């Protein structure tokens, strides 16, 4: 993930992977939020890093998804890991 705003597609998210896990993996001080468009409702689902924790919608990320995430510092060779 490059520093700044990223919209990316990935086809190998682990089973039961969530927005909170993604933010924790990228670093709560590195990314303020992750967003995913819910195609059924037409609304954005949002999880936020705030005060050293994560708040908002801990939405499940399907195996194939397109996400929007901003990062302060690049995250090289990002590969989602189940915890």
PDB file of C-alpha atoms in Angstrom:
ATOM      1  CA  UNK A   1       0.000   0.000   0.000  1.00  0.00           C
ATOM      2  CA  UNK A   2       1.411   3.365  -0.992  1.00  0.00           C
ATOM      3  CA  UNK A   3       1.400   6.324   1.381  1.00  0.00           C
ATOM      4  CA  UNK A   4      -1.840   8.255   0.887  1.00  0.00           C
ATOM      5  CA  UNK A   5      -5.239   7.069  -0.301  1.00  0.00           C
ATOM      6  CA  UNK A   6      -5.484   3.569  -1.772  1.00  0.00           C
ATOM      7  CA  UNK A   7      -8.363   1.823  -3.488  1.00  0.00           C
ATOM      8  CA  UNK A   8      -7.391  -1.761  -4.066  1.00  0.00           C
ATOM      9  CA  UNK A   9      -8.784  -5.145  -4.956  1.00  0.00           C
ATOM     10  CA  UNK A  10      -7.526  -8.378  -3.455  1.00  0.00           C
ATOM     11  CA  UNK A  11      -8.725 -11.929  -3.938  1.00  0.00           C
ATOM     12  CA  UNK A  12      -7.171 -13.778  -1.016  1.00  0.00           C
ATOM     13  CA  UNK A  13      -8.589 -12.403   2.206  1.00  0.00           C
ATOM     14  CA  UNK A  14      -8.611 -15.147   4.859  1.00  0.00           C
ATOM     15  CA  UNK A  15     -11.942 -16.593   6.007  1.00  0.00           C
ATOM     16  CA  UNK A  16     -13.570 -14.488   8.735  1.00  0.00           C
ATOM     17  CA  UNK A  17     -11.159 -11.574   8.114  1.00  0.00           C
ATOM     18  CA  UNK A  18     -12.571  -8.271   9.403  1.00  0.00           C
ATOM     19  CA  UNK A  19     -12.072  -4.544   9.059  1.00  0.00           C
ATOM     20  CA  UNK A  20     -10.691  -4.351  12.604  1.00  0.00           C
ATOM     21  CA  UNK A  21      -8.089  -7.018  11.801  1.00  0.00           C
ATOM     22  CA  UNK A  22      -7.024  -5.127   8.683  1.00  0.00           C
ATOM     23  CA  UNK A  23      -6.560  -1.851  10.585  1.00  0.00           C
ATOM     24  CA  UNK A  24      -4.618  -3.594  13.335  1.00  0.00           C
ATOM     25  CA  UNK A  25      -2.397  -5.312  10.777  1.00  0.00           C
ATOM     26  CA  UNK A  26      -1.679  -2.081   8.880  1.00  0.00           C
ATOM     27  CA  UNK A  27      -1.169  -0.196  12.153  1.00  0.00           C
ATOM     28  CA  UNK A  28      -3.692   1.881  14.070  1.00  0.00           C
ATOM     29  CA  UNK A  29      -1.385   4.900  14.004  1.00  0.00           C
ATOM     30  CA  UNK A  30      -0.749   4.422  10.277  1.00  0.00           C
ATOM     31  CA  UNK A  31      -4.314   4.306   8.972  1.00  0.00           C
ATOM     32  CA  UNK A  32      -7.315   6.328  10.115  1.00  0.00           C
ATOM     33  CA  UNK A  33      -9.948   4.138   8.453  1.00  0.00           C
ATOM     34  CA  UNK A  34     -10.922   1.403   6.048  1.00  0.00           C
ATOM     35  CA  UNK A  35     -14.065   1.539   3.898  1.00  0.00           C
ATOM     36  CA  UNK A  36     -15.953  -0.978   1.802  1.00  0.00           C
ATOM     37  CA  UNK A  37     -18.981  -0.265  -0.388  1.00  0.00           C
ATOM     38  CA  UNK A  38     -21.896  -2.522   0.508  1.00  0.00           C
ATOM     39  CA  UNK A  39     -23.378  -3.235  -2.912  1.00  0.00           C
ATOM     40  CA  UNK A  40     -26.709  -4.388  -1.444  1.00  0.00           C
ATOM     41  CA  UNK A  41     -27.443  -1.206   0.515  1.00  0.00           C
ATOM     42  CA  UNK A  42     -25.379   1.219  -1.569  1.00  0.00           C
ATOM     43  CA  UNK A  43     -23.733   2.491   1.636  1.00  0.00           C
ATOM     44  CA  UNK A  44     -20.123   2.625   2.718  1.00  0.00           C
ATOM     45  CA  UNK A  45     -19.178   0.468   5.699  1.00  0.00           C
ATOM     46  CA  UNK A  46     -16.493   2.173   7.778  1.00  0.00           C
ATOM     47  CA  UNK A  47     -14.131   1.147  10.577  1.00  0.00           C
ATOM     48  CA  UNK A  48     -12.009   3.849  12.221  1.00  0.00           C
ATOM     49  CA  UNK A  49      -8.787   3.860  14.233  1.00  0.00           C
ATOM     50  CA  UNK A  50      -9.399   6.186  17.151  1.00  0.00           C
ATOM     51  CA  UNK A  51      -7.575   6.833  20.453  1.00  0.00           C
ATOM     52  CA  UNK A  52      -5.469   3.687  20.114  1.00  0.00           C
ATOM     53  CA  UNK A  53      -8.455   1.438  19.387  1.00  0.00           C
ATOM     54  CA  UNK A  54     -10.885   0.646  16.606  1.00  0.00           C
ATOM     55  CA  UNK A  55     -14.487   1.862  16.424  1.00  0.00           C
ATOM     56  CA  UNK A  56     -17.267   1.729  13.882  1.00  0.00           C
ATOM     57  CA  UNK A  57     -18.437  -1.196  11.802  1.00  0.00           C
ATOM     58  CA  UNK A  58     -16.301  -4.334  12.202  1.00  0.00           C
ATOM     59  CA  UNK A  59     -17.534  -5.619   8.864  1.00  0.00           C
ATOM     60  CA  UNK A  60     -16.413  -8.960   7.478  1.00  0.00           C
ATOM     61  CA  UNK A  61     -14.256  -8.659   4.383  1.00  0.00           C
ATOM     62  CA  UNK A  62     -15.231 -11.275   1.795  1.00  0.00           C
ATOM     63  CA  UNK A  63     -12.588 -13.384   0.080  1.00  0.00           C
ATOM     64  CA  UNK A  64     -12.669 -10.978  -2.876  1.00  0.00           C
ATOM     65  CA  UNK A  65     -13.206  -7.315  -2.070  1.00  0.00           C
ATOM     66  CA  UNK A  66     -12.406  -3.773  -3.131  1.00  0.00           C
ATOM     67  CA  UNK A  67     -11.445  -1.532  -0.211  1.00  0.00           C
ATOM     68  CA  UNK A  68     -10.517   2.101   0.301  1.00  0.00           C
ATOM     69  CA  UNK A  69      -7.825   2.784   2.893  1.00  0.00           C
ATOM     70  CA  UNK A  70      -5.479   5.658   3.586  1.00  0.00           C
ATOM     71  CA  UNK A  71      -2.074   5.133   5.154  1.00  0.00           C
ATOM     72  CA  UNK A  72       0.462   7.651   6.425  1.00  0.00           C
ATOM     73  CA  UNK A  73       3.423   5.396   5.664  1.00  0.00           C
ATOM     74  CA  UNK A  74       3.703   2.825   2.900  1.00  0.00           C
ATOM     75  CA  UNK A  75       3.038  -0.804   3.827  1.00  0.00           C
ATOM     76  CA  UNK A  76       5.286  -2.933   1.642  1.00  0.00           C
ATOM     77  CA  UNK A  77       4.269  -6.408   0.524  1.00  0.00           C
ATOM     78  CA  UNK A  78       0.900  -6.225   2.301  1.00  0.00           C
ATOM     79  CA  UNK A  79      -0.719  -9.645   2.658  1.00  0.00           C
ATOM     80  CA  UNK A  80      -3.772  -9.995   4.920  1.00  0.00           C
ATOM     81  CA  UNK A  81      -3.113 -12.410   7.795  1.00  0.00           C
ATOM     82  CA  UNK A  82      -5.743 -14.126   9.906  1.00  0.00           C
ATOM     83  CA  UNK A  83      -5.148 -13.798  13.623  1.00  0.00           C
TER      84      UNK A  83
END
